[in-house]
PDB file of N, CA and C in Angstrom:
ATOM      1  N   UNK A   1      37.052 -77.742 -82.926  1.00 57.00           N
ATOM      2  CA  UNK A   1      37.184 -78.929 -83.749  1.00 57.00           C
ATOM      3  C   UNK A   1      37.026 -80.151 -82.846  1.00 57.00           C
ATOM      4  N   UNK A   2      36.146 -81.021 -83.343  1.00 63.00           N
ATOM      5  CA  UNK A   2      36.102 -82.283 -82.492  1.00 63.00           C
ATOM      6  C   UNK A   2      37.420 -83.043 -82.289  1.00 63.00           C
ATOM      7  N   UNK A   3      37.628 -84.405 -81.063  1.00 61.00           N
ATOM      8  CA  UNK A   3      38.875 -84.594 -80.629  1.00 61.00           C
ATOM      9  C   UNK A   3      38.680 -85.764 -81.681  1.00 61.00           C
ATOM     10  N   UNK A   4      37.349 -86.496 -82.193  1.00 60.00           N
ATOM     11  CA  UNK A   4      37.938 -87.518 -83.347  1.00 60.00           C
ATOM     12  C   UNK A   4      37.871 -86.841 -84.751  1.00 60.00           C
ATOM     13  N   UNK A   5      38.033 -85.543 -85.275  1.00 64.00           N
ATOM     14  CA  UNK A   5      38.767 -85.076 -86.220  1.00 64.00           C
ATOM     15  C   UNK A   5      40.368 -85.208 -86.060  1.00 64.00           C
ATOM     16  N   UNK A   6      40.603 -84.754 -85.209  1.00 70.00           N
ATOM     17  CA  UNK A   6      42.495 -85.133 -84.752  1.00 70.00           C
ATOM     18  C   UNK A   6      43.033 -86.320 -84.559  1.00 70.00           C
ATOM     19  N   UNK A   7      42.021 -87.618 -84.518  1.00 69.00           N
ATOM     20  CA  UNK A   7      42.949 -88.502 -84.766  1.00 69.00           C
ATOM     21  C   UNK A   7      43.693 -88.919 -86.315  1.00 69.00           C
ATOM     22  N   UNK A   8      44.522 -89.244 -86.528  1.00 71.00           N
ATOM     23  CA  UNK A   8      44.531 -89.692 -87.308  1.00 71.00           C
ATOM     24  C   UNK A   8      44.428 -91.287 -87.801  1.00 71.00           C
ATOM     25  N   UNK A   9      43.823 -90.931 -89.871  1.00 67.00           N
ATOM     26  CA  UNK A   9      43.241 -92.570 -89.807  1.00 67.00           C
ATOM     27  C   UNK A   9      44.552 -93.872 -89.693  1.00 67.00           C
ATOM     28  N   UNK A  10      43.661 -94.817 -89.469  1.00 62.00           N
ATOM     29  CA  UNK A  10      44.595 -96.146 -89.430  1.00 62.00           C
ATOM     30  C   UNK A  10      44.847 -96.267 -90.693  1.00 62.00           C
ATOM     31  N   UNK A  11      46.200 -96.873 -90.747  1.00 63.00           N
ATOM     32  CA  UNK A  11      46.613 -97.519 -92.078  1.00 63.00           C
ATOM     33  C   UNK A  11      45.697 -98.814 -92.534  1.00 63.00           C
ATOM     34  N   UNK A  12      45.450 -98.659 -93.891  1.00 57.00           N
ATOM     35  CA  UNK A  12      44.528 -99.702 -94.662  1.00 57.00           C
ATOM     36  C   UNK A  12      44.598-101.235 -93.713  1.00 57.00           C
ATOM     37  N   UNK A  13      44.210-102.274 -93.593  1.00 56.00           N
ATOM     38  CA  UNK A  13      44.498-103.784 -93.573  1.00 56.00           C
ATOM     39  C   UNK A  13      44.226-104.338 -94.895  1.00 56.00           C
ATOM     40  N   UNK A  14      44.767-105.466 -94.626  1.00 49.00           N
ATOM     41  CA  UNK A  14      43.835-106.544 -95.790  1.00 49.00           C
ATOM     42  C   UNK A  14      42.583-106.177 -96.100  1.00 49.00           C
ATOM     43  N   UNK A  15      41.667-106.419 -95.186  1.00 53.00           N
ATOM     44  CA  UNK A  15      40.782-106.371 -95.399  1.00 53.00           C
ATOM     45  C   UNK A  15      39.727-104.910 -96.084  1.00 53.00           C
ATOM     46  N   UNK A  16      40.181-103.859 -95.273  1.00 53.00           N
ATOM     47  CA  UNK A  16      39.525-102.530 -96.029  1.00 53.00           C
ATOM     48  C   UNK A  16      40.310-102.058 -96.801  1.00 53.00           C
ATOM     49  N   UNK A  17      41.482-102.317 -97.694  1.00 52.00           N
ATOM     50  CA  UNK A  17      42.574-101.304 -98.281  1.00 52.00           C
ATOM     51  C   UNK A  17      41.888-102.072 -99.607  1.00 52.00           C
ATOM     52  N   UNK A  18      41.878-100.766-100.769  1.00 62.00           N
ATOM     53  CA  UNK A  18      41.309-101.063-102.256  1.00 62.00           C
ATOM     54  C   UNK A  18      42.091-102.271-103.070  1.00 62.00           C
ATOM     55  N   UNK A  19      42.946-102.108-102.952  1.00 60.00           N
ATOM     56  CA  UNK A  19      43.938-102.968-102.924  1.00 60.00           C
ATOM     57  C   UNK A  19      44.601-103.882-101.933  1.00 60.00           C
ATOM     58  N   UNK A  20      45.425-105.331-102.457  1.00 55.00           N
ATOM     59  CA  UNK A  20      46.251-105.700-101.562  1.00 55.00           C
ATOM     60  C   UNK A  20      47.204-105.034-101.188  1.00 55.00           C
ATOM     61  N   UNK A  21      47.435-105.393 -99.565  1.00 49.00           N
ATOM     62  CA  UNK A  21      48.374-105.123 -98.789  1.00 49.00           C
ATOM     63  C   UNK A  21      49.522-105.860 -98.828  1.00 49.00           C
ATOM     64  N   UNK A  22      51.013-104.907 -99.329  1.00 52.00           N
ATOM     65  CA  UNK A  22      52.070-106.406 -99.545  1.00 52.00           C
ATOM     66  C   UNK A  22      52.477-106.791 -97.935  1.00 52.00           C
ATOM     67  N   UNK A  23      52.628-107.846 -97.444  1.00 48.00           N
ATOM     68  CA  UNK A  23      53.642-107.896 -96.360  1.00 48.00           C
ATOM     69  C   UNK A  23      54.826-107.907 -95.966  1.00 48.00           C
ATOM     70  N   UNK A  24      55.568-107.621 -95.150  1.00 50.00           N
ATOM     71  CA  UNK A  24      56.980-107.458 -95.228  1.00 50.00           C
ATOM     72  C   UNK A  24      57.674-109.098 -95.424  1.00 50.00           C
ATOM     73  N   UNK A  25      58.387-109.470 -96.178  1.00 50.00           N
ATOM     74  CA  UNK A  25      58.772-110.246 -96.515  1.00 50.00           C
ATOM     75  C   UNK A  25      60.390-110.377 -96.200  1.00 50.00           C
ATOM     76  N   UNK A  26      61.089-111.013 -96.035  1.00 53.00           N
ATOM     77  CA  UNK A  26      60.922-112.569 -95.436  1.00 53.00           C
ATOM     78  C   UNK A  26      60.573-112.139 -93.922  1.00 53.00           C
ATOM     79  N   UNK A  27      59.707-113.363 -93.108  1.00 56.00           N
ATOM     80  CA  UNK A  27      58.678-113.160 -91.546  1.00 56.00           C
ATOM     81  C   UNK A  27      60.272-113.449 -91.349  1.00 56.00           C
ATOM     82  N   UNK A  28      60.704-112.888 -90.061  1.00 62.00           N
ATOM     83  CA  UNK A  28      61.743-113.171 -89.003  1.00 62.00           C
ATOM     84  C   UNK A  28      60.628-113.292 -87.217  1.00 62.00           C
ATOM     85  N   UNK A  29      61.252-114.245 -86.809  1.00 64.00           N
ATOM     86  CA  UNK A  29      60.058-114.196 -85.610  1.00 64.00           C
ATOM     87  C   UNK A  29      60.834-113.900 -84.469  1.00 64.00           C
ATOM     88  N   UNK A  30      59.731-113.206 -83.701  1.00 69.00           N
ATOM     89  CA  UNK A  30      60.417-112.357 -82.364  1.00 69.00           C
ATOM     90  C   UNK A  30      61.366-112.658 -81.749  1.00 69.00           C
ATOM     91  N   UNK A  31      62.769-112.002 -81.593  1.00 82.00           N
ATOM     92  CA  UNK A  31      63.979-112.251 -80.697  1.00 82.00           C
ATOM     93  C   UNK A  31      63.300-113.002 -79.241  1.00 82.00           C
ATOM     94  N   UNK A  32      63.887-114.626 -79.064  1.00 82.00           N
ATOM     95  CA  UNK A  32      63.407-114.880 -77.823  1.00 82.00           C
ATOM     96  C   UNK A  32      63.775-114.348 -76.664  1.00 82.00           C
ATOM     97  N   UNK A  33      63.181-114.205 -75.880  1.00 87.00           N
ATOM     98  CA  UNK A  33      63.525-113.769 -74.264  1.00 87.00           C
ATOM     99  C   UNK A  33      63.787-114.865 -73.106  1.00 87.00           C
ATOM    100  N   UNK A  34      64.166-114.663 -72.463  1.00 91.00           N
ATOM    101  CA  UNK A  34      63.389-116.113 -71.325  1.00 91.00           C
ATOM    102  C   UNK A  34      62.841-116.168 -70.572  1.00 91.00           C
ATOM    103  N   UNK A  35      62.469-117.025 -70.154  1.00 89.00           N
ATOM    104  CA  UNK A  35      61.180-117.328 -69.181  1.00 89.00           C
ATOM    105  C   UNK A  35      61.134-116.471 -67.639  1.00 89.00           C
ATOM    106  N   UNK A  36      60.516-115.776 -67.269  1.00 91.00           N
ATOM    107  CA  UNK A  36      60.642-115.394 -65.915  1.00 91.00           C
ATOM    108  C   UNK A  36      60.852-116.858 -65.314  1.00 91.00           C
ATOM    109  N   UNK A  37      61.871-116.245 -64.153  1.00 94.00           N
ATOM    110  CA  UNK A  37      62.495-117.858 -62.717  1.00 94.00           C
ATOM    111  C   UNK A  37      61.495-117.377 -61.780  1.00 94.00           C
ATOM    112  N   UNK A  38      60.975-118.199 -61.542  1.00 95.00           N
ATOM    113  CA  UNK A  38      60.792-118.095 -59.987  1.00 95.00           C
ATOM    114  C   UNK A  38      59.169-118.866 -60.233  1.00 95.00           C
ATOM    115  N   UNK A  39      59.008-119.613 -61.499  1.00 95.00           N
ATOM    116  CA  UNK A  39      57.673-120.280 -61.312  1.00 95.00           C
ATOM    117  C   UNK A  39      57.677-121.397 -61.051  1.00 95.00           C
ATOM    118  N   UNK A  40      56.599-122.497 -60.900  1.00 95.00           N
ATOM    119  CA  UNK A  40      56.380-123.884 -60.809  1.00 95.00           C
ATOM    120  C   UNK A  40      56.211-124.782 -61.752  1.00 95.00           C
ATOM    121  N   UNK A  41      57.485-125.969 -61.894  1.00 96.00           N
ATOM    122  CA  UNK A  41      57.529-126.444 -63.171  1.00 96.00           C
ATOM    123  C   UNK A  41      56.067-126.533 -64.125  1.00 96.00           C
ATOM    124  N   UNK A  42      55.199-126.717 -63.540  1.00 96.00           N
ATOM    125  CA  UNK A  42      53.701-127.045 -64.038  1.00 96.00           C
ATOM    126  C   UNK A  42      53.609-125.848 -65.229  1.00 96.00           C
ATOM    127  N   UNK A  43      53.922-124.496 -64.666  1.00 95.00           N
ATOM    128  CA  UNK A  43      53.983-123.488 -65.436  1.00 95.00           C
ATOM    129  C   UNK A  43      54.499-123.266 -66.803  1.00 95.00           C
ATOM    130  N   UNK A  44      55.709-123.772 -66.545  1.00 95.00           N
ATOM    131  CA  UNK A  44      56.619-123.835 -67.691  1.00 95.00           C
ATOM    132  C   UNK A  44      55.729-124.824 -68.798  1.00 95.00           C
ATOM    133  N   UNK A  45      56.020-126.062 -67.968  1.00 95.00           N
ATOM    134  CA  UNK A  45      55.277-127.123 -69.140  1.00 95.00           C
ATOM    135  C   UNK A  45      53.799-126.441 -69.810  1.00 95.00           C
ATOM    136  N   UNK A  46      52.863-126.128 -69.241  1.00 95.00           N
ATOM    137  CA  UNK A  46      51.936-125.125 -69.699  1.00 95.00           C
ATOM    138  C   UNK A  46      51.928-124.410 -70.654  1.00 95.00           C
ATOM    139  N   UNK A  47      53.322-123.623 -70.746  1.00 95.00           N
ATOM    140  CA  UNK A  47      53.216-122.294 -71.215  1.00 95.00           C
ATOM    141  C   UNK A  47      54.115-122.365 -72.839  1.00 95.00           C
ATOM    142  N   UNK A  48      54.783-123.937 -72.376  1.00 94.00           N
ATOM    143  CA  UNK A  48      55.438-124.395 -73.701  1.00 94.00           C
ATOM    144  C   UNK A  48      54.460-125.086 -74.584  1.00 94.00           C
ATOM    145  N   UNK A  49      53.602-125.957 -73.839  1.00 96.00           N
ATOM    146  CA  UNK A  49      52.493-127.038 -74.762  1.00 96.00           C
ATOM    147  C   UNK A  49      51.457-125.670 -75.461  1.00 96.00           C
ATOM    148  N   UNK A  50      51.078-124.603 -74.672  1.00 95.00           N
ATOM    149  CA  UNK A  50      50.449-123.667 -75.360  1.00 95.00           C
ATOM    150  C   UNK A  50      50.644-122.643 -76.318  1.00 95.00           C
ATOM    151  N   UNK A  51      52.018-122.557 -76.542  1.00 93.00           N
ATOM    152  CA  UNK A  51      53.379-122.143 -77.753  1.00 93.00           C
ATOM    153  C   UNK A  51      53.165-123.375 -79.057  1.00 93.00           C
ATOM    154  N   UNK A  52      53.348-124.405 -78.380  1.00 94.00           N
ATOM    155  CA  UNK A  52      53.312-125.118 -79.330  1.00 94.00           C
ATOM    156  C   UNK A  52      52.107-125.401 -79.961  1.00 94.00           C
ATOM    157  N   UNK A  53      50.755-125.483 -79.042  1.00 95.00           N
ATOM    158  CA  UNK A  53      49.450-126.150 -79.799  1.00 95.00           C
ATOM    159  C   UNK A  53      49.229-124.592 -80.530  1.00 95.00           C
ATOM    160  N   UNK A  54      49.776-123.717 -80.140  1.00 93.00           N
ATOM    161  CA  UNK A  54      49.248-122.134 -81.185  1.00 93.00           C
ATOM    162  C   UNK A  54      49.996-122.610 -82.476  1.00 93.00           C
ATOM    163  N   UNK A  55      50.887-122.956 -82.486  1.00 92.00           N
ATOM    164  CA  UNK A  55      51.978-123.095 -83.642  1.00 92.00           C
ATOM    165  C   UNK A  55      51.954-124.198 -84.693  1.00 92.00           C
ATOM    166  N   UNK A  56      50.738-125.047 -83.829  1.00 94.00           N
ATOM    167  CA  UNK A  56      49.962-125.689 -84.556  1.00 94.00           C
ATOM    168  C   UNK A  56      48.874-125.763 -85.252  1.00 94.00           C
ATOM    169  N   UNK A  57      48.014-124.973 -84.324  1.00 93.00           N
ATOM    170  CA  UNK A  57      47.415-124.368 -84.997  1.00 93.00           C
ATOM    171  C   UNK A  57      47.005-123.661 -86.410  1.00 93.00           C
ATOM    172  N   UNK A  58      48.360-122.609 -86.313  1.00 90.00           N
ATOM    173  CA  UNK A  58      48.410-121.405 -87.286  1.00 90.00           C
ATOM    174  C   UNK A  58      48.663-122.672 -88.609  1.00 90.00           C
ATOM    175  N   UNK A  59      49.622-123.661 -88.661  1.00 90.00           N
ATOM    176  CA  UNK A  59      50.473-124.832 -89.568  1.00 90.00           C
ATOM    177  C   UNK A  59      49.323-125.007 -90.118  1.00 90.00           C
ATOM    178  N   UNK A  60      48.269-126.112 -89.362  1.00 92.00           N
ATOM    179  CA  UNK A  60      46.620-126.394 -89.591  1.00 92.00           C
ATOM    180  C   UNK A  60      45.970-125.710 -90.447  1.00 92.00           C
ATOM    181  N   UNK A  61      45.880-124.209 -90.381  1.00 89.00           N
ATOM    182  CA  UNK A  61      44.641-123.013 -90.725  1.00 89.00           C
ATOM    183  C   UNK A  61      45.551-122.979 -92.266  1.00 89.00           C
ATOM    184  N   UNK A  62      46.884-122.782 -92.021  1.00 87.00           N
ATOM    185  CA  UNK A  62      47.893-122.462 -93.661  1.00 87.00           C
ATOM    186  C   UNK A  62      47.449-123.176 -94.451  1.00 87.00           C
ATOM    187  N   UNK A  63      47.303-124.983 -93.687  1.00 88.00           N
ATOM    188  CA  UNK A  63      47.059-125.818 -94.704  1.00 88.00           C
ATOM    189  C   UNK A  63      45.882-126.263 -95.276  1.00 88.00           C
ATOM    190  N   UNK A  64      44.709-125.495 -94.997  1.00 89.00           N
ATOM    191  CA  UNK A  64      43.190-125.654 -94.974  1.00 89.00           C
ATOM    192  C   UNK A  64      42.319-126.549 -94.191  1.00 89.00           C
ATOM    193  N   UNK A  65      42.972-126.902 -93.372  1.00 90.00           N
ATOM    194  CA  UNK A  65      42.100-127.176 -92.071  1.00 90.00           C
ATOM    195  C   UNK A  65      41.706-126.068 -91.096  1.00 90.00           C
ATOM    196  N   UNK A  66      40.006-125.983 -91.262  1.00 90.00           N
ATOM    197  CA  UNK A  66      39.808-125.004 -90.969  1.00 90.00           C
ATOM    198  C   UNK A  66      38.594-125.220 -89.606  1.00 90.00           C
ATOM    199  N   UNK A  67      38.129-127.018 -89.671  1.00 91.00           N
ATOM    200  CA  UNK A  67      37.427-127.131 -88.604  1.00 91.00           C
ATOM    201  C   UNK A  67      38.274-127.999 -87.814  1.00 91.00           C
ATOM    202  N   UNK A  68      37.636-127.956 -85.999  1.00 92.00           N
ATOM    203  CA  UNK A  68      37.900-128.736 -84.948  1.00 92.00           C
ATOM    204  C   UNK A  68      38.106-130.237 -85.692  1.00 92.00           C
ATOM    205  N   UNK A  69      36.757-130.856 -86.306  1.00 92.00           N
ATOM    206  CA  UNK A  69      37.022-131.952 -86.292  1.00 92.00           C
ATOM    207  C   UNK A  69      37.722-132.439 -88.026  1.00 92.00           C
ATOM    208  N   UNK A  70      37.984-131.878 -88.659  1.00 92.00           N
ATOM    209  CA  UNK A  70      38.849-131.930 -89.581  1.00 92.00           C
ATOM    210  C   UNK A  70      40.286-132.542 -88.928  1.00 92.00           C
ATOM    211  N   UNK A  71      40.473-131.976 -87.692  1.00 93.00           N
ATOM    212  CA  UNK A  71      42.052-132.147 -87.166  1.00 93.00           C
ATOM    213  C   UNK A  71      41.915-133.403 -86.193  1.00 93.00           C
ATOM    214  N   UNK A  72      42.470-134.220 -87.324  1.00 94.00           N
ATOM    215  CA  UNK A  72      42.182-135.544 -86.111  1.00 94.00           C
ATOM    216  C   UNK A  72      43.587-135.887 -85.702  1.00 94.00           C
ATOM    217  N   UNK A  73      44.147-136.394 -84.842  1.00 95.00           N
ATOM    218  CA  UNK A  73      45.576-136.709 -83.992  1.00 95.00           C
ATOM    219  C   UNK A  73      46.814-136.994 -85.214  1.00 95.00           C
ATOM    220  N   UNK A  74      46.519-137.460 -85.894  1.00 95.00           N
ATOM    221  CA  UNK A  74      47.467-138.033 -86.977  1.00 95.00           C
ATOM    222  C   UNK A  74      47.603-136.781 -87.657  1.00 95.00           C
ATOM    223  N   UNK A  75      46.621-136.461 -88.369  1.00 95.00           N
ATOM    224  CA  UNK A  75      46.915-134.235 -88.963  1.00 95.00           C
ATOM    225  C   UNK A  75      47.523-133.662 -88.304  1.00 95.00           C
ATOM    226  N   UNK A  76      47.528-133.711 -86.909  1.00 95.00           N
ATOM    227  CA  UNK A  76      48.014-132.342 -86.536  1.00 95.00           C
ATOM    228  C   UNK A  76      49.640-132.969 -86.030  1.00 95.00           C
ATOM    229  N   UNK A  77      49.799-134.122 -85.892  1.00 96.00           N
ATOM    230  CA  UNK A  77      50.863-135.029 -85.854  1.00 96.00           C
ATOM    231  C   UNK A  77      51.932-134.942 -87.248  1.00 96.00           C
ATOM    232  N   UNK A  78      50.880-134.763 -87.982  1.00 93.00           N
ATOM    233  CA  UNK A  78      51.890-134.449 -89.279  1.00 93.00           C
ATOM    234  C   UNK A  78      52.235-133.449 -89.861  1.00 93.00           C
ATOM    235  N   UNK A  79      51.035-131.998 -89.176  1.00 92.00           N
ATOM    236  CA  UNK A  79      51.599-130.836 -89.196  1.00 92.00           C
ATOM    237  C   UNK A  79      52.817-130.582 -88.259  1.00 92.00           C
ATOM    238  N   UNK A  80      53.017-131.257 -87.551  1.00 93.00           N
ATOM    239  CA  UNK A  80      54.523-131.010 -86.561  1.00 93.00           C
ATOM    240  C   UNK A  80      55.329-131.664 -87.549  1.00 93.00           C
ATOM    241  N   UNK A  81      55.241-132.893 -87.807  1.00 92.00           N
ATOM    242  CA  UNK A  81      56.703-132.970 -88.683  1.00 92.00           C
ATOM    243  C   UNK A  81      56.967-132.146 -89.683  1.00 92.00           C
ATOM    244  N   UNK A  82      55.701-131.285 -90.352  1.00 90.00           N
ATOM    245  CA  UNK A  82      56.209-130.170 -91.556  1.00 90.00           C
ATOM    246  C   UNK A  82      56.621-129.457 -91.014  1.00 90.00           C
ATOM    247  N   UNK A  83      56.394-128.598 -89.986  1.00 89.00           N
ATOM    248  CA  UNK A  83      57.262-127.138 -89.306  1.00 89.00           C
ATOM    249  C   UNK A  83      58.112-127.825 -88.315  1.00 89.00           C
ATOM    250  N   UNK A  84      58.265-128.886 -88.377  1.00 88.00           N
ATOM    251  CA  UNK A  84      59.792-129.330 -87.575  1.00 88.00           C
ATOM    252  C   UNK A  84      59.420-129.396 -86.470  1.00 88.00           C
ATOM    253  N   UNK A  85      58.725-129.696 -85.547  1.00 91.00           N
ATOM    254  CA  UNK A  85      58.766-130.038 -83.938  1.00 91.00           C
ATOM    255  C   UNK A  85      57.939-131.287 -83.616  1.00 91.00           C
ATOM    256  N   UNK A  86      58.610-131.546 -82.439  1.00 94.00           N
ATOM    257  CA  UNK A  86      58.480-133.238 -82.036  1.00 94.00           C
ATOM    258  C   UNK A  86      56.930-133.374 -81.943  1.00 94.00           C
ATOM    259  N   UNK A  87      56.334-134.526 -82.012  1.00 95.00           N
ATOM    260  CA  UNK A  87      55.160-134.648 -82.727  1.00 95.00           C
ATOM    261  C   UNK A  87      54.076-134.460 -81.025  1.00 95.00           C
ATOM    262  N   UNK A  88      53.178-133.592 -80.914  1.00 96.00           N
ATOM    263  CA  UNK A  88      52.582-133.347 -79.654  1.00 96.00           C
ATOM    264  C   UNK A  88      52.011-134.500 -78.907  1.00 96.00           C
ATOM    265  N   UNK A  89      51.819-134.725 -78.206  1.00 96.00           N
ATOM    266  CA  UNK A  89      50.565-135.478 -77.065  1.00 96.00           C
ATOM    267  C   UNK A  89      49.511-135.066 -77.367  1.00 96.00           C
ATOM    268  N   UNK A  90      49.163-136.179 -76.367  1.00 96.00           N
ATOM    269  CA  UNK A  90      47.179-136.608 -77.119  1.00 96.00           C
ATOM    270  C   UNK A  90      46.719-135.179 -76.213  1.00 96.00           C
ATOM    271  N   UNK A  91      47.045-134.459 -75.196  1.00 95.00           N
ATOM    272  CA  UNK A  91      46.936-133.186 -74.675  1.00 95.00           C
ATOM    273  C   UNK A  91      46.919-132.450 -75.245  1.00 95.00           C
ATOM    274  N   UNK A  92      48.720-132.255 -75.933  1.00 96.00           N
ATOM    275  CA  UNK A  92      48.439-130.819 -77.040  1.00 96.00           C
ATOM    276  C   UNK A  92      47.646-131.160 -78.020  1.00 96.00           C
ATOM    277  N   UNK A  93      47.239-132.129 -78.915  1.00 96.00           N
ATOM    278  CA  UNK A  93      46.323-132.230 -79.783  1.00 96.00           C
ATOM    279  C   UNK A  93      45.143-131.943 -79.093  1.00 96.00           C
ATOM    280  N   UNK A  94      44.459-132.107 -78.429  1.00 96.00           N
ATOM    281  CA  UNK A  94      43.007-131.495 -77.545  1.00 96.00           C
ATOM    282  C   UNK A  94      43.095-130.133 -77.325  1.00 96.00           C
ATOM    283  N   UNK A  95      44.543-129.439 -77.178  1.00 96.00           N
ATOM    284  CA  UNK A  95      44.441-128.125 -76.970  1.00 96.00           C
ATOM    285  C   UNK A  95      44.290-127.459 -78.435  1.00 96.00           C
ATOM    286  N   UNK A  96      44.736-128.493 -79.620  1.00 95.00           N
ATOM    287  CA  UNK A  96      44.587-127.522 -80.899  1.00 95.00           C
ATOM    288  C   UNK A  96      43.739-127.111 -81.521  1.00 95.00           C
ATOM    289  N   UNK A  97      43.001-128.283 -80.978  1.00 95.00           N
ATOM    290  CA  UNK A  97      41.516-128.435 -81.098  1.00 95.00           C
ATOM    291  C   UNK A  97      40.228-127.300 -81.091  1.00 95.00           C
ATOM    292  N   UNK A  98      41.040-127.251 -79.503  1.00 94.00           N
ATOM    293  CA  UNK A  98      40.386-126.224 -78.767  1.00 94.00           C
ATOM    294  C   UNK A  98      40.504-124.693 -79.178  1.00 94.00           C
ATOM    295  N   UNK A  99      41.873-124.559 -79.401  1.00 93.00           N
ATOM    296  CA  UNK A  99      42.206-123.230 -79.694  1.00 93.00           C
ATOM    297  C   UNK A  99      41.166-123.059 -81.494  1.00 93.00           C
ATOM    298  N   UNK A 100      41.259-123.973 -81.894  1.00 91.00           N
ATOM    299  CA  UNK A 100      40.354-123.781 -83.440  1.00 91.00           C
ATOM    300  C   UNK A 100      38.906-123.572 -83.340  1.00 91.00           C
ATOM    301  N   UNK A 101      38.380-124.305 -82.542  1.00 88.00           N
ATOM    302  CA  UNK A 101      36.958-124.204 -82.154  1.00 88.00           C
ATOM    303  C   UNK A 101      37.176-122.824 -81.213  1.00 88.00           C
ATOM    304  N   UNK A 102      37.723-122.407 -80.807  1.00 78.00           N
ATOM    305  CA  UNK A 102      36.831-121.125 -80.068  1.00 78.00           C
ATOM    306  C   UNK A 102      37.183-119.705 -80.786  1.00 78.00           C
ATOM    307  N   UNK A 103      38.419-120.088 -82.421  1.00 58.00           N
ATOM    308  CA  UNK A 103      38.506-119.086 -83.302  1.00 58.00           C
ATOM    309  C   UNK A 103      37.561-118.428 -83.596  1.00 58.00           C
ATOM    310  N   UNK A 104      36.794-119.433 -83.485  1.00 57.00           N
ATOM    311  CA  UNK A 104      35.426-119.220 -84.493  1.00 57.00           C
ATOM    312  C   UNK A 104      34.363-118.307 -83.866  1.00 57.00           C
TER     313      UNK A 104
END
């Protein structure tokens, strides 16, 4: 017997299942951890602005902004005040940017 007869299949997604897929409802988001010590502040700041421009992101895409330049500084400024976090820099807005344009 061949070895890809023995796998077994993947469960449906969205996308190929005949039907919708329900999701587990209510989202709880991942127990935080903390940061490995022993890096260079640069790191940290990095690794938080790139938490956040993702999280902006995803806010953006929910709300039908779906291109780079759709998201101009003030949008994505006001997608932070809907999910609650302090409103980004002209940085993280360039990174949200970014992260949308290379979705694609």
């Amino acid at each position: 017997m061949p070895a890809a007869a023995l796998k077994p299949k993947p469960l449906p997604t969205q996308s190929t299942a005949k039907r919708p897929v329900l999701l587990d409802l209510p989202y709880e988001p991942v127990e935080k951890r903390p940061l490995p010590a022993g890096r260079p502040r640069e790191w940290y700041v990095t690794h938080n602005r790139r938490l956040k421009a993702m999280r902006l992101a995803i806010a953006l895409l929910d709300s039908g902004v779906y291109l780079p330049n759709q998201a101009r500084d003030e949008r994505i400024r006001s997608a932070a005040l809907t999910i609650g976090v302090h409103p980004p820099s002209d940085t993280t807005c360039h990174m949200v940017r970014a992260l949308m344009r290379y979705s694609r």
